[in-house]
CSV table of C-alpha atoms and ligand atoms in Angstrom, one decimal:
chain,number,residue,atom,x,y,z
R,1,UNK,CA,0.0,0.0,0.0
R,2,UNK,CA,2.7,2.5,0.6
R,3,UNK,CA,4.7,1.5,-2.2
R,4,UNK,CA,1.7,2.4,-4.4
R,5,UNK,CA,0.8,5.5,-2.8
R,6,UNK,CA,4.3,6.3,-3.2
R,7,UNK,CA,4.2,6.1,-6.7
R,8,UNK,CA,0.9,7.5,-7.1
R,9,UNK,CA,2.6,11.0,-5.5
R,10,UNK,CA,5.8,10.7,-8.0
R,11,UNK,CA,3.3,10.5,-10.9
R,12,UNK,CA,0.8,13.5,-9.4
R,13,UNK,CA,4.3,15.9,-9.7
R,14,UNK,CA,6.8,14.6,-7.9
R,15,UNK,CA,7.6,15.7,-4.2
R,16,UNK,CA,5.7,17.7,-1.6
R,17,UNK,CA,6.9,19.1,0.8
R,18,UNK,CA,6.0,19.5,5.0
R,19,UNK,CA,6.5,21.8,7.0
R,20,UNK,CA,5.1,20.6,10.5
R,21,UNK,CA,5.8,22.5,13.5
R,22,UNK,CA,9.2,21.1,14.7
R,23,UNK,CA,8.5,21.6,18.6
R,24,UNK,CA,9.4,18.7,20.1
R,25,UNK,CA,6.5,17.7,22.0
R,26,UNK,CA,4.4,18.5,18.5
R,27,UNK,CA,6.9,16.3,16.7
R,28,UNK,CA,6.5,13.6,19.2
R,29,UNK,CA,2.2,13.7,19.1
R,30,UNK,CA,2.1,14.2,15.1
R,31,UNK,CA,4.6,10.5,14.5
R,32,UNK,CA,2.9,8.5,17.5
R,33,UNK,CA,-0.3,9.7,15.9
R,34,UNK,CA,0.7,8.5,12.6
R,35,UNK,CA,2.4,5.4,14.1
R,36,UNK,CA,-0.8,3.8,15.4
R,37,UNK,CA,-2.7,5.0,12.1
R,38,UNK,CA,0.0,2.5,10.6
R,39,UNK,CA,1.2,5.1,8.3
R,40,UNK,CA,4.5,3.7,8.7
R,41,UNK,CA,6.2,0.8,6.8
R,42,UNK,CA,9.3,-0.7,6.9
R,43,UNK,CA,10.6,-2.0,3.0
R,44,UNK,CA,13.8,-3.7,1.7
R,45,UNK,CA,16.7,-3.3,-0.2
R,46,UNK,CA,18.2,-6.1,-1.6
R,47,UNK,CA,21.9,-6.2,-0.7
R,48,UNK,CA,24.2,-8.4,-3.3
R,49,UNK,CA,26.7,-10.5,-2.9
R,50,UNK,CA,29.4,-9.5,-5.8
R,51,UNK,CA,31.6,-13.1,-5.9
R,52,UNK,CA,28.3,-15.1,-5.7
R,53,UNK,CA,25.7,-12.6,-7.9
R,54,UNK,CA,23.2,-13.4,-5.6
R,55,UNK,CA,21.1,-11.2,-3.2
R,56,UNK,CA,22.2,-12.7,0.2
R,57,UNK,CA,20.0,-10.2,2.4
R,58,UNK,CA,18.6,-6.1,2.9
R,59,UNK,CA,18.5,-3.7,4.3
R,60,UNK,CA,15.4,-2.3,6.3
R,61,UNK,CA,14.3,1.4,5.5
R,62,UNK,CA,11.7,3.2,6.8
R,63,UNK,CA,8.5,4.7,5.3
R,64,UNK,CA,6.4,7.5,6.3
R,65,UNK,CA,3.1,7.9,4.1
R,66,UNK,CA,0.3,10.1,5.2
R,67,UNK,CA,-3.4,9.5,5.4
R,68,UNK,CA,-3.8,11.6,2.3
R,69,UNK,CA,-1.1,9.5,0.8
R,70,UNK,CA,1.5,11.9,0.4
R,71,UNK,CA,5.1,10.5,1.4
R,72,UNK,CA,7.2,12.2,4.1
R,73,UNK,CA,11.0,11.5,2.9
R,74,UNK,CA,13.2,9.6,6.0
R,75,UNK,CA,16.0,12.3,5.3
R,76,UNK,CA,13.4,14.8,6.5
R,77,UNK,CA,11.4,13.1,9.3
R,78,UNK,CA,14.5,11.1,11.1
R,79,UNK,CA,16.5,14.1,12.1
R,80,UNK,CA,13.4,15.4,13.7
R,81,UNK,CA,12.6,11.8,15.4
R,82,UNK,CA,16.1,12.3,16.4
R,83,UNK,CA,15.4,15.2,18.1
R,84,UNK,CA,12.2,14.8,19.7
R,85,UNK,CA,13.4,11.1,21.4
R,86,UNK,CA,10.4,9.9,19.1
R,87,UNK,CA,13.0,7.6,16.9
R,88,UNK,CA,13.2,5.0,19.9
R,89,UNK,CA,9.6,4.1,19.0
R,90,UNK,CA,10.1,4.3,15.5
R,91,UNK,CA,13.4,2.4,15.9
R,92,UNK,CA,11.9,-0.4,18.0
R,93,UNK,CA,9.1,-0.6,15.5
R,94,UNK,CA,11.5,-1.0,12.7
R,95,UNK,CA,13.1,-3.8,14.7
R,96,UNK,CA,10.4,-6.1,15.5
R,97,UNK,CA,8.7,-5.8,12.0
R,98,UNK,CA,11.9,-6.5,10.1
R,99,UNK,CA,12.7,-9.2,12.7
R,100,UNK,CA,9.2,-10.7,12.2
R,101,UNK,CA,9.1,-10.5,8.4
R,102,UNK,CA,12.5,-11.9,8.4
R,103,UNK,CA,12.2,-14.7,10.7
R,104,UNK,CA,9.9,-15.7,8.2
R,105,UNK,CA,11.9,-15.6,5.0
R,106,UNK,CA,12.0,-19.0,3.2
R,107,UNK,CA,16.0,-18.2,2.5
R,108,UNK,CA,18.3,-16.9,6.0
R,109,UNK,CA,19.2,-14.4,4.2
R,110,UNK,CA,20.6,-10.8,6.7
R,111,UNK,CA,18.4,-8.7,7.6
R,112,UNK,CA,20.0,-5.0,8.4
R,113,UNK,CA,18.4,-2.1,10.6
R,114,UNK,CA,19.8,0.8,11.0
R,115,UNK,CA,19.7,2.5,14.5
R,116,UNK,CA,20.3,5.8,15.6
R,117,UNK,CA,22.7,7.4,18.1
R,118,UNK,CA,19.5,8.4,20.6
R,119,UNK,CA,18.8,4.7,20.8
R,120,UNK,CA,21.8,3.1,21.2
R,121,UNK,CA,22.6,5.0,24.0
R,122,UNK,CA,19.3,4.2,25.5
R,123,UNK,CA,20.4,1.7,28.9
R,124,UNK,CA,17.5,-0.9,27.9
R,125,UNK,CA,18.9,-1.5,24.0
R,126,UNK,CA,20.6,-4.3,24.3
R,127,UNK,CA,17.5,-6.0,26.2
R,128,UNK,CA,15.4,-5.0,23.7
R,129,UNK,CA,17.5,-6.3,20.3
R,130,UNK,CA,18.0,-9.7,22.4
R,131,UNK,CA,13.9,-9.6,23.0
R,132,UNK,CA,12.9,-8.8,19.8
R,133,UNK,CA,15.5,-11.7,18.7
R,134,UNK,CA,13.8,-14.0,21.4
R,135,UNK,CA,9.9,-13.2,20.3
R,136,UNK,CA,10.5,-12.9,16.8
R,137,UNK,CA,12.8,-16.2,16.5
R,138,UNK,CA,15.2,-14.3,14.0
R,139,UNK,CA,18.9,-16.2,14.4
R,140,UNK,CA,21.1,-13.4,16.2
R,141,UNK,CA,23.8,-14.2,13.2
R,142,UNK,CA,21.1,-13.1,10.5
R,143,UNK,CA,21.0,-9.5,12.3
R,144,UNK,CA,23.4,-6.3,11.1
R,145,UNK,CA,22.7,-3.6,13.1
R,146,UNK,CA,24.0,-0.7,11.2
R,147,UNK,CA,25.7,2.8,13.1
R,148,UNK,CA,27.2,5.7,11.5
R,149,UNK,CA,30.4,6.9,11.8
R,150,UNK,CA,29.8,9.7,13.5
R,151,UNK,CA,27.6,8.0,16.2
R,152,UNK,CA,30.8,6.2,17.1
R,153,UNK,CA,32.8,9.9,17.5
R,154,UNK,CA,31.0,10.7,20.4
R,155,UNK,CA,33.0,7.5,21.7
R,156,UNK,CA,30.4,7.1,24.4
R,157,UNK,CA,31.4,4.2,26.6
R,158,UNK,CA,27.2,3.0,26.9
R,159,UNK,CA,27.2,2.7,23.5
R,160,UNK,CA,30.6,1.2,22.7
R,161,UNK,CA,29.8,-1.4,25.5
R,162,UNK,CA,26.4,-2.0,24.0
R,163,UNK,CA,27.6,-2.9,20.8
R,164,UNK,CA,30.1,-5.6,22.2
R,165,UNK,CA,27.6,-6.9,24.2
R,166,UNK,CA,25.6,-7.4,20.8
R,167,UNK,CA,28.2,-8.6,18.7
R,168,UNK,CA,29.3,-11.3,21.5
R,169,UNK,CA,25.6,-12.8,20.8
R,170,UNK,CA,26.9,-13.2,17.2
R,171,UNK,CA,24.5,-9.9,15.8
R,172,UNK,CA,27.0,-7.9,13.2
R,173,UNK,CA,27.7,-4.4,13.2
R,174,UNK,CA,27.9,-2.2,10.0
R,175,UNK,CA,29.4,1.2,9.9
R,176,UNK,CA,27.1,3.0,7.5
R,177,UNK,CA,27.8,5.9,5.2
R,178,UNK,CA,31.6,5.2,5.8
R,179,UNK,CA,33.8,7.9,4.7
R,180,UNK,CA,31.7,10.9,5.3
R,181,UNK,CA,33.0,11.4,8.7
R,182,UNK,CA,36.4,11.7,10.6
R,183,UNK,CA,37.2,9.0,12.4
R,184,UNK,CA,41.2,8.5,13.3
R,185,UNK,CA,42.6,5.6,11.9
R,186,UNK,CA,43.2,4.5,16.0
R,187,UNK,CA,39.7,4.3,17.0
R,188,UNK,CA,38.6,2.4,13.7
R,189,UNK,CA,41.2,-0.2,15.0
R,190,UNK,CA,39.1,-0.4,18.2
R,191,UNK,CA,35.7,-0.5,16.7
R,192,UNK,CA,33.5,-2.8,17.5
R,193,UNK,CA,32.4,-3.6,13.8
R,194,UNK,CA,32.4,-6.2,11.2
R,195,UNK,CA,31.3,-4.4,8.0
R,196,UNK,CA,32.2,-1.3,6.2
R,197,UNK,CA,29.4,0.7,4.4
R,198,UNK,CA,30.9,2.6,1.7
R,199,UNK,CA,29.0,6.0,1.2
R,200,UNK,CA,27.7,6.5,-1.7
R,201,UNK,CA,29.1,9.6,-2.7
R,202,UNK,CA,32.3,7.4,-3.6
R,203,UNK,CA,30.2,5.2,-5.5
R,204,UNK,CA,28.4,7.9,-7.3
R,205,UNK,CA,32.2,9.5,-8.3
R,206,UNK,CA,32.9,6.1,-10.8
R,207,UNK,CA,32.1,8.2,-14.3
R,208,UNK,CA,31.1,5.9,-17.2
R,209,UNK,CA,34.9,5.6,-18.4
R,210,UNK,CA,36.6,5.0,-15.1
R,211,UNK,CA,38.7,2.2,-14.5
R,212,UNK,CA,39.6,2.6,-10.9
R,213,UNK,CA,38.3,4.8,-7.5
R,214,UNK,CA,41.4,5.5,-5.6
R,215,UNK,CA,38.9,6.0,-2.5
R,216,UNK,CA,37.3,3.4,-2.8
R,217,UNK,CA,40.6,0.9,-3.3
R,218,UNK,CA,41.9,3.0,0.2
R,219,UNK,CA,38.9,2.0,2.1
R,220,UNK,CA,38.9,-1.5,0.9
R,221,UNK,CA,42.5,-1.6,1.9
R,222,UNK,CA,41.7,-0.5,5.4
R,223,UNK,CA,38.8,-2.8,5.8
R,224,UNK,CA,40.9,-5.8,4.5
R,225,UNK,CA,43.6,-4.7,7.0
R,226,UNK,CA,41.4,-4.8,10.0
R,227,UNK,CA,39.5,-7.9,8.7
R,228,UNK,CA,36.1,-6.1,8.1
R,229,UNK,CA,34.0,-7.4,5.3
R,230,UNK,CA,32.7,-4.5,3.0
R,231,UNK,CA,29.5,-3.3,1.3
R,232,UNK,CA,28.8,-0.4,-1.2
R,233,UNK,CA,25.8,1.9,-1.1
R,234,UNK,CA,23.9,3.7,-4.3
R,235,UNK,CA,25.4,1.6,-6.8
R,236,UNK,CA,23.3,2.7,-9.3
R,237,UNK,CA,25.4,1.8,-13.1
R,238,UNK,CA,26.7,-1.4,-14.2
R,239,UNK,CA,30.4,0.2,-14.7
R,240,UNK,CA,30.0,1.8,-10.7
R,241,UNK,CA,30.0,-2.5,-10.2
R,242,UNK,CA,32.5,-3.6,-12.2
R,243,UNK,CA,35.0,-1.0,-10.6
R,244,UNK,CA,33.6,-1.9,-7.1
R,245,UNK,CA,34.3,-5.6,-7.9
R,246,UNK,CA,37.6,-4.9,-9.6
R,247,UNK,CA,38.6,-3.0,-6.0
R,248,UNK,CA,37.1,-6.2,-4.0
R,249,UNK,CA,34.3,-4.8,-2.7
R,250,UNK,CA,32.1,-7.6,-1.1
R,251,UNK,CA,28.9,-6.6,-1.3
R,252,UNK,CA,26.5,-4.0,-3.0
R,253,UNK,CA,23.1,-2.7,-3.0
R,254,UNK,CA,22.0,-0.4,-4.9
R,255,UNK,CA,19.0,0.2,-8.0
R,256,UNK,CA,20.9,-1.0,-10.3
R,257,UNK,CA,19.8,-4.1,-8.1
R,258,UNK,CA,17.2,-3.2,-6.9
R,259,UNK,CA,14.9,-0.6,-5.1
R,260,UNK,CA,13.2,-1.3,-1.7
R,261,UNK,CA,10.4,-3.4,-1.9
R,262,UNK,CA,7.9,-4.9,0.2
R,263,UNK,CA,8.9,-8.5,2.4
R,264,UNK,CA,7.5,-10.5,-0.3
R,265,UNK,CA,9.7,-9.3,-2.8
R,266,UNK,CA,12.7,-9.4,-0.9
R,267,UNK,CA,11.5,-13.4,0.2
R,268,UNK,CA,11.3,-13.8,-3.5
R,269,UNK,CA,14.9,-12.3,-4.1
R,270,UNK,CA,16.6,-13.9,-1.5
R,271,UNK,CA,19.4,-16.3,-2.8
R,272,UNK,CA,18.4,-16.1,-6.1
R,273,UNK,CA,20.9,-14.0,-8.8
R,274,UNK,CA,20.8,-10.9,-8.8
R,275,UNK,CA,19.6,-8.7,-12.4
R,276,UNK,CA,19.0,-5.5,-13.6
R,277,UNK,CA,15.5,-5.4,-14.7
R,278,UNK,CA,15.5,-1.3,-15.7
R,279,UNK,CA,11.7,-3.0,-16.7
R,280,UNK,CA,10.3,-3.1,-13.4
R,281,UNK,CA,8.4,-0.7,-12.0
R,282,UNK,CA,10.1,2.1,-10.0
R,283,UNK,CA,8.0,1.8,-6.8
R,284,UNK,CA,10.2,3.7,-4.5
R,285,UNK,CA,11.4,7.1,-5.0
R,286,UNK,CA,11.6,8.5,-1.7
R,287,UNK,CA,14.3,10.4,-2.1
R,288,UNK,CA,17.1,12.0,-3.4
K,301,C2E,P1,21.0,4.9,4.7
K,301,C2E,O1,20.9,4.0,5.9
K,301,C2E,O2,22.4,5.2,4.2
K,301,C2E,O3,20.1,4.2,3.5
K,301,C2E,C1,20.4,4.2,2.2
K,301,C2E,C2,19.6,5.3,1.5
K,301,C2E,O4,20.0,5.3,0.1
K,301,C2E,C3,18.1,5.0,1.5
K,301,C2E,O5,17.4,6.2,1.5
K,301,C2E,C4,17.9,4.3,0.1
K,301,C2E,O6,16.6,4.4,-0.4
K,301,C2E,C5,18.9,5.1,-0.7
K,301,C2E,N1,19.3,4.4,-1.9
K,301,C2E,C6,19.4,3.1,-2.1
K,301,C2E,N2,19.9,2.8,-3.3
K,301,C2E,C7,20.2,4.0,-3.9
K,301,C2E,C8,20.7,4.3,-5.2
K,301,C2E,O7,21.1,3.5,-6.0
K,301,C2E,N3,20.8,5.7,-5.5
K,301,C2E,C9,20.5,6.6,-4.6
K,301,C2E,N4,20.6,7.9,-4.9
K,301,C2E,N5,19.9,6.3,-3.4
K,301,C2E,C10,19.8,5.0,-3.0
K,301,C2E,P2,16.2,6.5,2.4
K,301,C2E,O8,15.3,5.3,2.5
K,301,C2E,O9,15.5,7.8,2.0
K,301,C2E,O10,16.8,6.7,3.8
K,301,C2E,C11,17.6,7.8,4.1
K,301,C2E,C12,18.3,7.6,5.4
K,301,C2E,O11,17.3,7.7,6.4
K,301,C2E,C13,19.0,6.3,5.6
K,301,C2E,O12,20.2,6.3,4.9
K,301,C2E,C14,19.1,6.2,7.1
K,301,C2E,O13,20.2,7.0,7.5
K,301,C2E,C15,17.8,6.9,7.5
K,301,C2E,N6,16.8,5.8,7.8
K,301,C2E,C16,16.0,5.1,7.0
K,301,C2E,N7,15.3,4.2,7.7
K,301,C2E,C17,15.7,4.3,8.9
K,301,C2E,C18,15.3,3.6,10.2
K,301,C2E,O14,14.5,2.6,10.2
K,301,C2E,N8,16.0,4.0,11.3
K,301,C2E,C19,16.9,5.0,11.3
K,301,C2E,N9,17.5,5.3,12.5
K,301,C2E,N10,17.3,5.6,10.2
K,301,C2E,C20,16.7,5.3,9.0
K,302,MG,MG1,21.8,2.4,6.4
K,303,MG,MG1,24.1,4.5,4.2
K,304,MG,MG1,22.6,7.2,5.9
């Protein structure tokens, strides 16, 4: 239903825009409110494997679409969940319907969530990941939790502790938008991580007639060095692939293989190779 009210907006002239009152409190009322209408989703985004060609798991995204249809873009209404403590609902909502809808997957396939800063540094996260894990029956080893960069800056001992605690359990941890931020090469050595995101600003730097990204061969070169596994967001062009693969990149996702879609598609993906169908329907167009 979202999917197609999302694409019912694209096609009525593209993207409105809100502009809600961004007191806290009013922020807070408007997304519960909106919550228990069940005007949010959660979709996935295949995530390929680049040796194999096959989609091996996603990633869980958001989606916000109002009563009156009209989509509400995550780049807009997660900094202001962030800000009004609201994304610790939303987050734990994401959780436990990507946990559910994964458990259920016919192929184990990963299912990744990302989680915000406000969250993780919540006392009662780990408790909840490891309840949702026990309710849900999702395999701890088919959960990525993914962080950003900058999340891990504020070196916050909770938080650092927290995600130990979950990868001891076997849950893996993705550092997401990699290479946006600042960390020093000394704390990446002590992160608690097992997967590289590489932003995809790098990705979308590979013009047409490039045969290498020197950026992109120095992150892989770090994450080989410190053992990390990598994967490559917004891959978006066949040649952005076959660079990414020439630099041993891992894994990527992407629309060249395909937008976020709804459980059933992923459960359909899952395991099977990966194609670009440019045929298919866009059903997502968020944003950017
Ligand atoms: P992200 O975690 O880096 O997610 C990847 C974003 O890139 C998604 O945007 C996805 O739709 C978009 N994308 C995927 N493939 C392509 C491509 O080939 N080209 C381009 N240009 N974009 C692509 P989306 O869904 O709008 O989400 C934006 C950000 O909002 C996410 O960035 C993430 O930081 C945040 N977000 C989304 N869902 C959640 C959630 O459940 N919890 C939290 N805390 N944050 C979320
Ligand atoms: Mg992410
Ligand atoms: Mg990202
Ligand atoms: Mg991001």
């Amino acid at each position: 239903r979202a999917e197609a009210a999302l694409e019912e907006a694209r096609r009525a002239g593209g993207s409105r825009v809100f502009c809600s009152a961004d007191g806290a409190a009013d922020n807070w009322a408007e997304m519960a409110a909106a919550l228990s209408a069940g005007e949010f989703t959660v979709v996935y985004q295949p995530i390929v494997d680049l040796g194999s060609g096959r989609t091996t798991g996603a990633e869980a995204l958001l989606r916000w679409v109002r009563a009156d249809g009209a989509p509400v873009s995550p780049v807009d209404f997660i900094p202001r969940a962030e800000r009004s403590g609201f994304i610790v609902e939303l987050g734990r909502f994401v959780l436990e319907t990507a946990g559910r809808e994964a458990a259920a997957w016919a192929v184990p396939g990963k299912i990744t969530v990302n989680v915000s800063g406000r969250e993780l540094h919540q006392p009662g996260y780990y408790d909840q990941v490891t309840t949702t894990l026990m309710t849900t029956g999702l395999p701890p080893g088919r959960l990525v939790l993914e962080v950003t960069e900058s999340m891990l800056e504020a070196d916050s001992p909770v938080a650092l502790e927290t995600l130990r605690r979950l990868r001891a359990l076997g849950i893996r941890i993705a550092v997401d938008d990699f290479g946006t931020g600042w960390s020093s090469l000394s704390r990446l050595d002590r992160l608690p991580a097992d997967i590289l995101k590489i932003d995809r600003s790098f990705v979308a730097a590979i013009a047409p007639e490039a045969t290498s990204a020197p950026l992109v061969a120095a992150i892989t070169a770090l994450a080989a060095a410190l053992g990390l596994r990598t994967v490559a967001e917004g891959v978006e062009e066949e040649h952005q692939a076959t660079v990414l693969a020439r630099h041993g990149v891992d894994e990527v996702q992407g629309w060249l293989h395909g937008r976020p879609g709804d459980s059933a598609a992923i459960r359909a993906a899952l395991g099977r190779p990966a194609v670009d169908r440019p045929d298919l329907p866009v059903t997502d167009r968020v944003s950017h």
